[in-house]
Amino acid sequence: MEDFPKGWEEVVKFMRTKWIDNDITRELSRRVSDPEIAVVIWGCMEDDSLPWLDYKMPAAGRKKPIDLLKSEKGRAEIRWILISNPWWPALGKRSEPN
């Protein structure tokens, strides 16, 4: 597994447009040392970003994202999970009628 999945930069660029300054994003920035990962977590989870950090993810062998973020290998796994999952709010909006 590569540390940076193909298309990661484009996902980060798109998700930066979703970033807003609020209590959740400030706390997310404090807890997630990698600013690109924080941006993508917010873009995918929005108000559920902080609870997601403590979620025991089946896709990661029931490990919590907050624990995976402590190592480069874990951060690589988080990048892959974020870019690979179709549960982003943004994806749901694409299927809405115009």
mmCIF file of C-alpha atoms in Angstrom:
data_model
loop_
_atom_site.group_PDB
_atom_site.id
_atom_site.type_symbol
_atom_site.label_atom_id
_atom_site.label_comp_id
_atom_site.label_asym_id
_atom_site.label_seq_id
_atom_site.Cartn_x
_atom_site.Cartn_y
_atom_site.Cartn_z
ATOM 1 C CA MET A 1 0.000 0.000 0.000
ATOM 2 C CA GLU A 2 1.368 3.394 -0.978
ATOM 3 C CA ASP A 3 1.379 6.140 1.652
ATOM 4 C CA PHE A 4 -0.507 8.496 -0.683
ATOM 5 C CA PRO A 5 -3.239 6.909 -2.815
ATOM 6 C CA LYS A 6 -3.651 8.020 -6.409
ATOM 7 C CA GLY A 7 -5.855 11.096 -6.497
ATOM 8 C CA TRP A 8 -5.149 12.112 -2.889
ATOM 9 C CA GLU A 9 -4.030 15.646 -3.835
ATOM 10 C CA GLU A 10 -7.226 16.202 -5.832
ATOM 11 C CA VAL A 11 -9.384 14.992 -2.945
ATOM 12 C CA VAL A 12 -7.568 17.324 -0.535
ATOM 13 C CA LYS A 13 -7.957 20.241 -2.958
ATOM 14 C CA PHE A 14 -11.696 19.593 -3.317
ATOM 15 C CA MET A 15 -12.265 19.059 0.413
ATOM 16 C CA ARG A 16 -10.480 22.339 1.265
ATOM 17 C CA THR A 17 -13.467 24.089 -0.325
ATOM 18 C CA LYS A 18 -15.680 22.467 2.348
ATOM 19 C CA TRP A 19 -13.528 23.600 5.313
ATOM 20 C CA ILE A 20 -15.057 26.209 7.603
ATOM 21 C CA ASP A 21 -13.781 27.698 10.836
ATOM 22 C CA ASN A 22 -15.895 26.439 13.716
ATOM 23 C CA ASP A 23 -15.484 24.653 17.056
ATOM 24 C CA ILE A 24 -15.393 21.229 15.397
ATOM 25 C CA THR A 25 -12.720 22.089 12.828
ATOM 26 C CA ARG A 26 -10.591 23.826 15.453
ATOM 27 C CA GLU A 27 -10.721 20.733 17.679
ATOM 28 C CA LEU A 28 -10.143 18.481 14.664
ATOM 29 C CA SER A 29 -7.026 20.494 13.781
ATOM 30 C CA ARG A 30 -5.826 20.167 17.352
ATOM 31 C CA ARG A 31 -6.315 16.386 17.445
ATOM 32 C CA VAL A 32 -5.145 15.552 13.894
ATOM 33 C CA SER A 33 -1.557 16.633 13.302
ATOM 34 C CA ASP A 34 -1.706 16.164 9.506
ATOM 35 C CA PRO A 35 -3.666 19.136 8.103
ATOM 36 C CA GLU A 36 -4.518 17.349 4.835
ATOM 37 C CA ILE A 37 -6.037 14.408 6.681
ATOM 38 C CA ALA A 38 -7.973 16.806 8.934
ATOM 39 C CA VAL A 39 -9.382 18.580 5.859
ATOM 40 C CA VAL A 40 -10.495 15.310 4.264
ATOM 41 C CA ILE A 41 -11.998 14.004 7.505
ATOM 42 C CA TRP A 42 -14.049 17.212 7.762
ATOM 43 C CA GLY A 43 -15.064 16.988 4.097
ATOM 44 C CA CYS A 44 -16.250 13.406 4.564
ATOM 45 C CA MET A 45 -17.740 13.543 8.057
ATOM 46 C CA GLU A 46 -18.515 17.199 8.747
ATOM 47 C CA ASP A 47 -20.295 17.385 12.141
ATOM 48 C CA ASP A 48 -19.482 13.708 12.805
ATOM 49 C CA SER A 49 -15.719 14.278 12.424
ATOM 50 C CA LEU A 50 -14.835 14.188 16.121
ATOM 51 C CA PRO A 51 -16.910 11.089 17.014
ATOM 52 C CA TRP A 52 -15.443 9.347 13.938
ATOM 53 C CA LEU A 53 -11.935 9.704 15.391
ATOM 54 C CA ASP A 54 -12.973 7.342 18.213
ATOM 55 C CA TYR A 55 -15.002 4.928 16.041
ATOM 56 C CA LYS A 56 -13.699 1.354 15.945
ATOM 57 C CA MET A 57 -13.636 0.988 12.166
ATOM 58 C CA PRO A 58 -14.318 -2.463 10.692
ATOM 59 C CA ALA A 59 -12.281 -1.385 7.634
ATOM 60 C CA ALA A 60 -9.247 -0.981 9.906
ATOM 61 C CA GLY A 61 -9.582 -4.133 11.981
ATOM 62 C CA ARG A 62 -11.654 -2.323 14.635
ATOM 63 C CA LYS A 63 -8.859 0.198 15.250
ATOM 64 C CA LYS A 64 -9.759 3.802 15.990
ATOM 65 C CA PRO A 65 -8.674 6.528 13.546
ATOM 66 C CA ILE A 66 -7.216 8.563 16.421
ATOM 67 C CA ASP A 67 -4.877 5.654 17.212
ATOM 68 C CA LEU A 68 -3.925 5.072 13.571
ATOM 69 C CA LEU A 69 -2.958 8.737 13.223
ATOM 70 C CA LYS A 70 -0.049 8.203 15.635
ATOM 71 C CA SER A 71 2.155 6.481 13.022
ATOM 72 C CA GLU A 72 2.982 7.088 9.368
ATOM 73 C CA LYS A 73 1.726 3.601 8.506
ATOM 74 C CA GLY A 74 -1.546 4.377 10.297
ATOM 75 C CA ARG A 75 -1.882 7.747 8.534
ATOM 76 C CA ALA A 76 -1.393 5.959 5.203
ATOM 77 C CA GLU A 77 -4.196 3.552 6.156
ATOM 78 C CA ILE A 78 -6.470 6.484 7.062
ATOM 79 C CA ARG A 79 -5.770 8.152 3.685
ATOM 80 C CA TRP A 80 -6.746 4.945 1.879
ATOM 81 C CA ILE A 81 -9.908 4.524 3.955
ATOM 82 C CA LEU A 82 -10.964 8.133 3.391
ATOM 83 C CA ILE A 83 -10.353 8.077 -0.361
ATOM 84 C CA SER A 84 -11.854 4.594 -0.862
ATOM 85 C CA ASN A 85 -15.189 4.841 0.917
ATOM 86 C CA PRO A 86 -18.384 5.909 -0.845
ATOM 87 C CA TRP A 87 -20.050 7.304 2.293
ATOM 88 C CA TRP A 88 -18.943 10.910 1.899
ATOM 89 C CA PRO A 89 -21.728 13.498 2.116
ATOM 90 C CA ALA A 90 -20.390 14.993 -1.132
ATOM 91 C CA LEU A 91 -21.027 11.758 -3.021
ATOM 92 C CA GLY A 92 -24.629 11.600 -1.872
ATOM 93 C CA LYS A 93 -25.225 15.107 -3.196
ATOM 94 C CA ARG A 94 -24.039 14.075 -6.659
ATOM 95 C CA SER A 95 -26.919 11.619 -6.953
ATOM 96 C CA GLU A 96 -29.588 14.185 -6.079
ATOM 97 C CA PRO A 97 -31.758 15.364 -8.984
ATOM 98 C CA ASN A 98 -30.833 18.775 -10.420
#
